[in-house]
Short mmCIF file of C-alpha atoms in Angstrom, two decimals:
data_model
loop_
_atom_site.label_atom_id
_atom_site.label_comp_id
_atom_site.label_asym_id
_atom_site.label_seq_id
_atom_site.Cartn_x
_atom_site.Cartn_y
_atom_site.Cartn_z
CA UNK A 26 116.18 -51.43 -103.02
CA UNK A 27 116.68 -54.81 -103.83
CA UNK A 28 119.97 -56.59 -103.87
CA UNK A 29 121.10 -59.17 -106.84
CA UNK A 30 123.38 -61.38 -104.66
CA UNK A 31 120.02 -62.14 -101.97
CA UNK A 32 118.12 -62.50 -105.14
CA UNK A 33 120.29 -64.92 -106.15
CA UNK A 34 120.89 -66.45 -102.54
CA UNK A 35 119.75 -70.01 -103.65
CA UNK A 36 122.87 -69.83 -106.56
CA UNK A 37 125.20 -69.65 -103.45
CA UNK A 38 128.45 -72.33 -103.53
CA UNK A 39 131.82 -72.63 -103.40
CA UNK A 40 134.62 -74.93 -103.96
CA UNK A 41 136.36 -77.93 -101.84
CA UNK A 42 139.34 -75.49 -101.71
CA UNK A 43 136.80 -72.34 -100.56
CA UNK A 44 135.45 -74.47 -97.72
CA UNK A 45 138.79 -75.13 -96.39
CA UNK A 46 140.10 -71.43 -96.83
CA UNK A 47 137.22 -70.13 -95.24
CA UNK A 48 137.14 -73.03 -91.81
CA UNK A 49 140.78 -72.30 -91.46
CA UNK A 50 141.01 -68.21 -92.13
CA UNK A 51 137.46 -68.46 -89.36
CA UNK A 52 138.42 -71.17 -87.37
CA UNK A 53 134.91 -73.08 -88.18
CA UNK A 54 135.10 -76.77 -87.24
CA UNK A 55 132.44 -79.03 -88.98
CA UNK A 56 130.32 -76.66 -90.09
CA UNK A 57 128.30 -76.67 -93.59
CA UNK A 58 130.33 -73.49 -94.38
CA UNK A 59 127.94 -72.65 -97.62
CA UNK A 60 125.05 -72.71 -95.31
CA UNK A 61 127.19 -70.22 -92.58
CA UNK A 62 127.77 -68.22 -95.11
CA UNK A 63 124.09 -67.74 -96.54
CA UNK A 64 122.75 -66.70 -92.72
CA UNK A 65 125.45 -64.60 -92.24
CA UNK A 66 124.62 -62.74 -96.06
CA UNK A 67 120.62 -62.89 -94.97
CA UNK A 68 120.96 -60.93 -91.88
CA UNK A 69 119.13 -57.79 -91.91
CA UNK A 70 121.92 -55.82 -90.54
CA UNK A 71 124.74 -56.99 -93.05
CA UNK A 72 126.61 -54.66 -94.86
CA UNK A 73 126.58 -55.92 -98.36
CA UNK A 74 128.44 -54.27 -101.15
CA UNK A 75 129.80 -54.97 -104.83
CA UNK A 76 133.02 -53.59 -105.77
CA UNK A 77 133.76 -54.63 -109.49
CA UNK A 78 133.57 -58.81 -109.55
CA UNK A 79 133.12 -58.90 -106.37
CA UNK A 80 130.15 -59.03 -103.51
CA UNK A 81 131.50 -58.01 -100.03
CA UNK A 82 129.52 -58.63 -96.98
CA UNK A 83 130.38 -57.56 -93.63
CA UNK A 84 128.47 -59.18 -90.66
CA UNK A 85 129.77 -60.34 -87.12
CA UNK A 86 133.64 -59.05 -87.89
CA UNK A 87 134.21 -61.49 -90.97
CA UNK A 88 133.77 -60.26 -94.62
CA UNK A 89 132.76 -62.79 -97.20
CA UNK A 90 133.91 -62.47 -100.56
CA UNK A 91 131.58 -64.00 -103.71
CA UNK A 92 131.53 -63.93 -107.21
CA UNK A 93 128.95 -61.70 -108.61
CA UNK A 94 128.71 -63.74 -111.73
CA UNK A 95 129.05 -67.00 -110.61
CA UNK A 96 128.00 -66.80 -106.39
CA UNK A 97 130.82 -68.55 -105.66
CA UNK A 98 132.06 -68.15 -102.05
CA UNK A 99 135.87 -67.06 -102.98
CA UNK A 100 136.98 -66.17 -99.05
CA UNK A 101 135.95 -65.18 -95.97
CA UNK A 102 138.10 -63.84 -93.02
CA UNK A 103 138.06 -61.73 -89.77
CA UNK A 104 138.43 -57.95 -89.93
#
């Protein structure tokens, strides 16, 4: 089965106010959060599910949160 949101990997972004949610909420430092993100969604063992609007994928205790219309990076925080 294949899954929209890695089909779509290359469409990945978010905002100036999405990087800085997500390095605070996961205490990155100078990371390139977008790019964080992506390896975390590519893994072969993440858990990636939609629910509505909404792709949720759970990797490494963190969830990230993107748009399924858009692949914007909304959040991203510890479990």
């Amino acid at each position: 089965m294949t899954c929209e949101l890695l089909e779509n990997i290359g469409r990945l972004h978010t905002t100036t106010m999405g990087i800085e949610r997500i390095r605070r909420n996961l205490n990155l430092d100078d990371v390139d959060v977008v790019q964080w993100c992506r390896k975390k969604i590519e893994a072969s063992d993440a858990d990636i599910t939609r629910n509505g609007k909404n792709w949720y994928v759970k990797k490494d205790g963190c969830v990230i949160t993107v748009n399924a219309h858009s692949y914007t990076i909304i959040t991203a925080h510890r479990i």
